[in-house]
XYZ file of C-alpha atoms in Angstrom:
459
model
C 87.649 80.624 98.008
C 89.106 79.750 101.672
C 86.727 80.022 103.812
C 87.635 80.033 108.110
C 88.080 77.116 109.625
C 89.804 78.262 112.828
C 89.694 76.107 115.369
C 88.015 77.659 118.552
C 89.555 81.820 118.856
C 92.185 81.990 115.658
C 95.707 82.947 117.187
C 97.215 86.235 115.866
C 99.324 83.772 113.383
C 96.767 81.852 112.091
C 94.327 84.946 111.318
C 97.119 86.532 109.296
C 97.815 83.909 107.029
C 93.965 83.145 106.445
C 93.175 87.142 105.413
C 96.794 86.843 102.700
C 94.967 83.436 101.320
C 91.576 85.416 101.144
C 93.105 88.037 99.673
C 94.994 86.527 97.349
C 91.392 84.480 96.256
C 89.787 87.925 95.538
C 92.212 90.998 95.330
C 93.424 90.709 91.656
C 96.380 93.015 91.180
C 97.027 95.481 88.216
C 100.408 96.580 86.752
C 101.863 99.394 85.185
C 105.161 100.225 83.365
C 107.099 102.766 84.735
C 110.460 104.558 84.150
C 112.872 103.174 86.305
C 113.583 106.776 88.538
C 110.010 106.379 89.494
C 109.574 103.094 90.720
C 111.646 103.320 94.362
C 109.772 101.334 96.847
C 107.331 99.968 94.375
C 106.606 96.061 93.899
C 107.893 93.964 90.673
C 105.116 92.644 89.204
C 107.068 90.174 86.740
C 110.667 88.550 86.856
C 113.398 91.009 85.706
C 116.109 88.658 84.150
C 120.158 90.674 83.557
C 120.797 91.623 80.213
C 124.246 91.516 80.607
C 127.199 89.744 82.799
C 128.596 92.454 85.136
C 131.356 93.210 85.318
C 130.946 92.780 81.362
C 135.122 92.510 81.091
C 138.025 91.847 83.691
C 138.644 95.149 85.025
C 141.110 96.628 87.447
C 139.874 96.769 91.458
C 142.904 99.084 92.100
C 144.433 101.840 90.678
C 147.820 99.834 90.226
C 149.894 98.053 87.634
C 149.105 95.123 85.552
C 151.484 91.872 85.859
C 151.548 88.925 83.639
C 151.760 85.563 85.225
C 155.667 85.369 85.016
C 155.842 88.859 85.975
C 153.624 89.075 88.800
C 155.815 85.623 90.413
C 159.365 85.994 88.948
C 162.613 87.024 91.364
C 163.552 90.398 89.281
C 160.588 93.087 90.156
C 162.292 95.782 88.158
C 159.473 96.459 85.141
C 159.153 98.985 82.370
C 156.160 101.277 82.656
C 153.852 101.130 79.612
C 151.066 103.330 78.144
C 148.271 104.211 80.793
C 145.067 102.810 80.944
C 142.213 104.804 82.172
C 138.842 104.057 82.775
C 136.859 103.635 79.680
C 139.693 103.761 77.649
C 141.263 100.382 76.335
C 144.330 99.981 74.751
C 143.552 99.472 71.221
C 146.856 97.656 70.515
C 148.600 96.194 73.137
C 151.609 93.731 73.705
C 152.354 90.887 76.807
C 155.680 91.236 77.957
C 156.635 90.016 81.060
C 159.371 93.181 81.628
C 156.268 95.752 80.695
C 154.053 96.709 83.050
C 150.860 98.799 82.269
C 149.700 101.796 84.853
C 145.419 100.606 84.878
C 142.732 102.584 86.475
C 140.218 101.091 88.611
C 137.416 99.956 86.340
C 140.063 100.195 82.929
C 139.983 96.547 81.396
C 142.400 94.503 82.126
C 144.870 93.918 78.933
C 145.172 91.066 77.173
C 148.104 88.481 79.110
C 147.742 90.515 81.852
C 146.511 88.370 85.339
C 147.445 90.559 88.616
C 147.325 94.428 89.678
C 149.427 95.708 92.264
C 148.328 98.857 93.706
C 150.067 102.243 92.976
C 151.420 102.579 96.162
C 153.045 99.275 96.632
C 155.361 100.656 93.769
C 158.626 101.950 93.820
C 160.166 104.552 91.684
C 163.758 103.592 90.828
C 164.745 107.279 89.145
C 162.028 109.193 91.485
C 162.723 107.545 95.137
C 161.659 110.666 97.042
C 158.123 110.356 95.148
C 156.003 107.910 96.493
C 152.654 106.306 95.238
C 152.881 108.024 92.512
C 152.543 106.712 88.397
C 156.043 106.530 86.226
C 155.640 107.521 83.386
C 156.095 105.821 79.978
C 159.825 103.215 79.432
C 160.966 104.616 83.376
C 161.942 101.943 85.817
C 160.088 101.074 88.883
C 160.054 98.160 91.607
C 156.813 95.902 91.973
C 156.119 93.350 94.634
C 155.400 89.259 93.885
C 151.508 89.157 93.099
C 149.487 86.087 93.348
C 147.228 85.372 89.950
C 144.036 87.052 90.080
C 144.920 89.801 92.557
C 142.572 93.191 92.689
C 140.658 91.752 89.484
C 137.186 91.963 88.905
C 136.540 88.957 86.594
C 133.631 89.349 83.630
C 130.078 88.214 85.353
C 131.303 87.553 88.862
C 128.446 89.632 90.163
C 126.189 88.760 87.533
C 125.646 86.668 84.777
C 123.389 87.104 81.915
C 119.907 85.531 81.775
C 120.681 85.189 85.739
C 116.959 86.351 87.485
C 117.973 89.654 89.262
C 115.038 89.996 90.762
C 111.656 88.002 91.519
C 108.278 89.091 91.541
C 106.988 90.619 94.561
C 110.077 91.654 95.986
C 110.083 95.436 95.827
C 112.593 98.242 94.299
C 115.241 99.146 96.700
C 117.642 101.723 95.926
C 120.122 99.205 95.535
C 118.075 97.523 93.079
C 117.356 100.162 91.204
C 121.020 101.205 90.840
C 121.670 96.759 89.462
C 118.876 97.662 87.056
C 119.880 100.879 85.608
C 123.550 98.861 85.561
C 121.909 96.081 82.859
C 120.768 99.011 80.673
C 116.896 99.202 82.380
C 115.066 102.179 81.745
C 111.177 101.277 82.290
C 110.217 98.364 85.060
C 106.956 96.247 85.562
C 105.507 97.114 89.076
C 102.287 96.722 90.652
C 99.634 98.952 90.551
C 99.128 100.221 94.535
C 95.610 98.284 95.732
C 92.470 100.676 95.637
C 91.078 100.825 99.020
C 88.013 101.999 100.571
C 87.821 103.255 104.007
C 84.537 103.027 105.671
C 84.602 104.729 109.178
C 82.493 106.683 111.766
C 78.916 106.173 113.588
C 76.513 108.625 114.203
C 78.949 110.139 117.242
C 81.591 110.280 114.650
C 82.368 113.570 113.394
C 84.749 113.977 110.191
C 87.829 116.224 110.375
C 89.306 115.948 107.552
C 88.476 115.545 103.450
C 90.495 113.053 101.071
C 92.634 116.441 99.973
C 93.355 117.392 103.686
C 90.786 120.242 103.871
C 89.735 120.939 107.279
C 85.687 120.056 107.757
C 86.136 120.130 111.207
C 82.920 121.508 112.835
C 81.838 122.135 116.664
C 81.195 118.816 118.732
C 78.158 118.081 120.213
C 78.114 116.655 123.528
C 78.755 113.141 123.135
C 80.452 113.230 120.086
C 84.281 112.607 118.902
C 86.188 113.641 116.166
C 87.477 111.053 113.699
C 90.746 109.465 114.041
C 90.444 106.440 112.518
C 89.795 107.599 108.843
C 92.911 109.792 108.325
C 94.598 107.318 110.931
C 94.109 104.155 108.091
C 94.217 106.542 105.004
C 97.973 108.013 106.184
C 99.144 103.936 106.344
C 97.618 102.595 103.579
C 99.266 105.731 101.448
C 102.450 104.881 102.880
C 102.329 101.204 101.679
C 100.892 102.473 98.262
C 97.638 102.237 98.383
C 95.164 104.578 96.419
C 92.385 105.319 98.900
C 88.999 106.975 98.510
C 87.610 106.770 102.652
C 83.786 107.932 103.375
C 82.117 108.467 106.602
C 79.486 106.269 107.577
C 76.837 106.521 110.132
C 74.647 103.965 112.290
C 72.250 103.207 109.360
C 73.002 99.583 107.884
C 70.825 100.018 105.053
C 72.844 103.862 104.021
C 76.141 101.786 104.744
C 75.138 99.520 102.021
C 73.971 101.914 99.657
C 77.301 103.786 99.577
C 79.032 100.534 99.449
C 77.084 100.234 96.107
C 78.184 104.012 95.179
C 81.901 103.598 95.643
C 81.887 100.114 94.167
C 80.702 101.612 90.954
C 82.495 105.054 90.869
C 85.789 103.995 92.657
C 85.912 100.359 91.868
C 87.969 99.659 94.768
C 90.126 96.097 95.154
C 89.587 96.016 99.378
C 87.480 97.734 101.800
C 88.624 98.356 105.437
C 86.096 99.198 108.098
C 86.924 100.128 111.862
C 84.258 99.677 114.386
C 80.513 98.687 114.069
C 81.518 94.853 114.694
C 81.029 93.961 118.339
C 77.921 93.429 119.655
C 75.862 96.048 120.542
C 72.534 97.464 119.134
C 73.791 99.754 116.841
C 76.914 97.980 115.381
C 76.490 98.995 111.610
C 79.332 96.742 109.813
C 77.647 93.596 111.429
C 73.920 94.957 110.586
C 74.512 96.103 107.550
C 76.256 92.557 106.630
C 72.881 90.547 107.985
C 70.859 92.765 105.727
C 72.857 93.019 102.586
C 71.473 89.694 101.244
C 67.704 91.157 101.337
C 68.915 94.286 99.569
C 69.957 92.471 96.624
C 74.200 92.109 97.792
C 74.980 88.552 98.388
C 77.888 88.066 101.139
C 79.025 84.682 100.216
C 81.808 84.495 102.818
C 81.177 85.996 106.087
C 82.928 85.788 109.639
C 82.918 88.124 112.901
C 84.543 86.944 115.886
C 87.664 87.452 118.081
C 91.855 86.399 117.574
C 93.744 86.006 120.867
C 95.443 88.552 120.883
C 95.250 91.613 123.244
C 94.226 94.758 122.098
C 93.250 94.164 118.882
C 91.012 90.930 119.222
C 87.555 91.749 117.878
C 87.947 91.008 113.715
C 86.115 90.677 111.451
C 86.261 89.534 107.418
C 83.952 89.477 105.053
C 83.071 88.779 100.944
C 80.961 91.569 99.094
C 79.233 89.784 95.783
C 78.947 93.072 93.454
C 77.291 91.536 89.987
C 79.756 88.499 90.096
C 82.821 90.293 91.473
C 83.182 89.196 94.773
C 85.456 92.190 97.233
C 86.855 91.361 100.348
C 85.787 93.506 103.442
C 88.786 93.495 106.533
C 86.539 94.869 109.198
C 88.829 96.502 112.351
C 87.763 97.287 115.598
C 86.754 100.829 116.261
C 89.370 101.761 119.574
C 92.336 104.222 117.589
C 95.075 102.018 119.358
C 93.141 98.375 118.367
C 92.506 99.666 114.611
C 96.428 100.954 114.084
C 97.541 97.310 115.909
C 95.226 95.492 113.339
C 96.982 97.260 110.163
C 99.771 97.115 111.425
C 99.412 93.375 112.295
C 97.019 91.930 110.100
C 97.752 93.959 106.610
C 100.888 95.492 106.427
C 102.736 93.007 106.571
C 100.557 91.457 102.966
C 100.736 94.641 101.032
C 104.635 94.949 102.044
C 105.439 91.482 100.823
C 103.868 92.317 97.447
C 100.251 91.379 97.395
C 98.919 89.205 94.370
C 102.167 89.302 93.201
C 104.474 87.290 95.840
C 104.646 83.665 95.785
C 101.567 82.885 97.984
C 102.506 79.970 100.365
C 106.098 81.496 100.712
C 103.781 85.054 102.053
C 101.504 83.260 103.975
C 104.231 81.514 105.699
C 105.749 84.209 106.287
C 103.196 86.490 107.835
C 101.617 82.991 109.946
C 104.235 83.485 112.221
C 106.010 85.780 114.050
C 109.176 83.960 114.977
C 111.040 86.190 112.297
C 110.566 89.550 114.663
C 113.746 90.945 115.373
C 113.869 91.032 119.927
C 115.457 93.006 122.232
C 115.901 92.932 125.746
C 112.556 94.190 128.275
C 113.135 96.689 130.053
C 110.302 97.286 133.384
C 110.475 98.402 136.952
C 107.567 95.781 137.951
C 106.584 92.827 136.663
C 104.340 92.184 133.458
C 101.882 89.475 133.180
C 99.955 89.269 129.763
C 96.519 87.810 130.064
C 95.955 84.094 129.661
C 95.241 82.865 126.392
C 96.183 86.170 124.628
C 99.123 87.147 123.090
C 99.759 90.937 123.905
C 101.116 94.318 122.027
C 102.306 96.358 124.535
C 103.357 99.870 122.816
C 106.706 101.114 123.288
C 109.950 102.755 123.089
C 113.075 101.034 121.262
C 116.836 102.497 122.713
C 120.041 101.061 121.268
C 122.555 100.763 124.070
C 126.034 100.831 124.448
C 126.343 97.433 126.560
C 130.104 97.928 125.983
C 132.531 99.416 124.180
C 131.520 99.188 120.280
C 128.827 96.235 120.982
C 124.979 97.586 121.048
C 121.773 95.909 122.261
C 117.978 96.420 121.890
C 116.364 97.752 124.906
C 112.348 97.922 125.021
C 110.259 100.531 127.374
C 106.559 99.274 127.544
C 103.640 102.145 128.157
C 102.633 100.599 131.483
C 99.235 102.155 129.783
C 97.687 99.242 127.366
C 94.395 100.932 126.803
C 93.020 100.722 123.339
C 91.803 103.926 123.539
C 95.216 105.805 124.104
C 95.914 107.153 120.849
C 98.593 109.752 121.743
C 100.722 107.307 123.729
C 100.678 105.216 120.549
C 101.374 108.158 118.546
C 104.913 108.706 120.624
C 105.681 104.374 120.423
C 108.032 103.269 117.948
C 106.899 99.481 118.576
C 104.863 96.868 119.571
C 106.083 94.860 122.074
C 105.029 91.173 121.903
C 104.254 89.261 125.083
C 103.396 85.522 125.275
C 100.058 84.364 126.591
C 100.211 83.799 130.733
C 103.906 85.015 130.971
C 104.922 86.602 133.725
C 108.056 89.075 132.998
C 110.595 90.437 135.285
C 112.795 92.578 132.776
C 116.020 91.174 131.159
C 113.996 88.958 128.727
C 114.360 88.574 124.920
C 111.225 89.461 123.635
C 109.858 90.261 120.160
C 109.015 93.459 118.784
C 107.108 94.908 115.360
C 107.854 98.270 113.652
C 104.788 101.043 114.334
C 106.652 103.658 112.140
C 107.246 102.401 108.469
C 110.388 105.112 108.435
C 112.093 102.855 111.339
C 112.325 99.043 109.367
């Protein structure tokens, strides 16, 4: 198991790539076979290798005429129309002759001799002149331009080849995909099971609003008490990525947290467990008390870290190892603050249960999600100058605009909420991004900055 080694505060880089090692140490994925009309958006959980070489015969790009070689380059273009050849429809018998030229279909198989199409509509009708683009029909004369070898042919396995991998583990099953499978003759594919995930959130001024089914529970607040955000918040995410989730409400009591950790580990049997809040360090931080006791109930925590990544808001983490008989579960721990705990998925997990979980290559994942060089930018747009804080990379929330910089060429513009508290759920709830800022940089608008995705819909 790999256990932190961070040297001094973890960046927002190198705290990524540690959780997708941790995770792929403990979170052992499941699979499931599925019909292929189900499995849009869902992650391969083998190799699928092609079945057979596509196209699987030359075939006609064009509807057009076929050529031979002499034909298609010889001075005299006068042909003789043959028999038609439609789509899914060969010609059972068939004769080369360099005067005889076959109408073809786009998709018909090219005949036998035949190396060239030209299209219907570079033809000329010698007995029908005021008819153009139009088929002759059988033995009538028409005119045909020169042709080079080849032309508006599909050739047998230039897209694929059989035995060819079509598609690696991991990645996951895009439309297009899906269409290349159901081409090779696919009916059932191999995809991960979505990770079961427990969501642990609340505190004694935490009032539930809402059960697993979407029943309203909401009750009357007492002074001092909130509503909870964070629970439906995580569950609505981790849904979208595919996640089964079972998510419980959880007080101030460390020693009830870990009894319902027991609970849910024996009638849910869940593969991660996300908490938000209860990790910083006041009196009555539950995640990090209940942790420090768990050994003396009888729950050893053989991996345990709390502490901060540089990156602003967001920064309090924390990541933890539950020992449950032998089976050891990881624990992501967010902090509480709406806008921190929706900055942490989307920063810290997302981007591992995208790329495929236990079943993407794991160095070429945890390269990719230790850095963010990959973000797509666009240009900052601000009436005032931005400086983020020294030694702390910074989301801003945002608005993205495409704009018409001239005619037919578009750019990226980003609008920054000059309002970064953590705490400002409904101004993230209108962002469509995260605007990245480099630690100490001042900005005066008209930089290229990078920017991450809030709404799964918008990548």
């Amino acid at each position: 198991m790999h256990k932190p080694q961070f040297d001094g505060t973890p960046s927002t880089e190198e705290y990524r790539a540690y959780l997708a090692l941790l995770l792929r140490d403990t979170f052992i994925g499941r699979a499931e076979n599925l019909p292929l009309a189900r499995a849009t958006d869902r992650i391969l959980a083998q190799d699928v290798l092609a079945r057979l070489d596509v196209p699987s015969f030359d075939n006609s790009q064009m509807d057009g005429y076929a050529l031979t070689a002499e034909g298609a380059s010889r001075e005299n273009r006068i042909f003789t129309v043959g028999r038609e050849i439609p789509a899914g429809r060969p010609l059972q018998r068939s004769r080369a002759s360099d005067d005889l030229t076959y109408p073809i279909m786009t998709g018909a198989p090219i005949p036998k001799g035949y190396v060239a199409v030209v299209p219907v509509e570079h033809s000329e009708r010698i007995e029908y002149p005021d008819v153009p683009e139009s088929f002759g029909r059988p033995s009538e004369k028409i005119r045909l331009p020169q042709a080079p070898e080849g032309q508006f042919i599909r050739r047998r396995g230039e897209d694929v080849v059989a035995g060819q991998v079509l598609a690696r583990s991991g990645e996951r099953v895009t439309p297009a995909l899906l269409g290349t499978l159901a081409a090779q003759g696919y009916t059932r594919v191999t995809v991960a099971c979505g990770p079961r995930v427990l969501v642990c959130t609340g505190g004694d001024e935490i009032r539930p609003t809402l059960t697993e089914d979407g029943d309203d529970t909401a009750t009357e607040l007492a002074y001092g008490q909130i509503y909870d955000a964070n629970g439906p918040m995580l569950t609505s995410m981790l849904v979208e990525d595919g996640a089964v989730v079972r998510r419980i409400s959880i007080g101030d009591d460390p020693e009830l947290l870990i009894e319902h950790l027991r609970e849910e580990y024996e009638t849910f049997a869940p593969d991660i467990i996300i908490t938000s809040g209860g990790i910083s360090h006041g009196k009555y931080e539950v995640v990090r008390n209940a942790i420090a006791m768990a050994p003396s109930l009888g729950l050893p925590i053989p991996l345990s870290w709390f502490g901060h990544v540089s990156q602003q808001p967001g920064g309090p983490q924390g990541v933890n190892v539950l020992d449950f008989n032998g089976h050891r579960l990881p624990m992501i721990s967010f902090p509480g603050n709406p806008v921190s705990t929706l900055i942490s998925y989307v920063l810290m997990l997302r981007p591992y249960l995208r790329a495929g979980g236990p079943y993407g290559t794991p160095h070429e994942v945890a390269s990719r999600m230790a850095t963010l060089e990959n973000a797509p930018r666009g240009v900052l747009v601000i009436d005032k100058p931005l400086t983020a804080p020294a030694n702390k990379r910074q989301f801003l929330r945002g608005n993205l605009a495409m704009v018409e910089s001239e005619p037919g060429t578009y750019r990226v513009e980003l609008y920054p909420d000059v309002l970064p508290g953590s705490h400002l759920l409904h101004h993230a709830a209108t962002a469509d991004v995260l605007i990245e800022l480099a630690p100490g940089t001042t900005y005066t608008g008209g930089e290229a900055v990078r920017y991450h995705r809030i709404r799964l819909t918008d990548n």
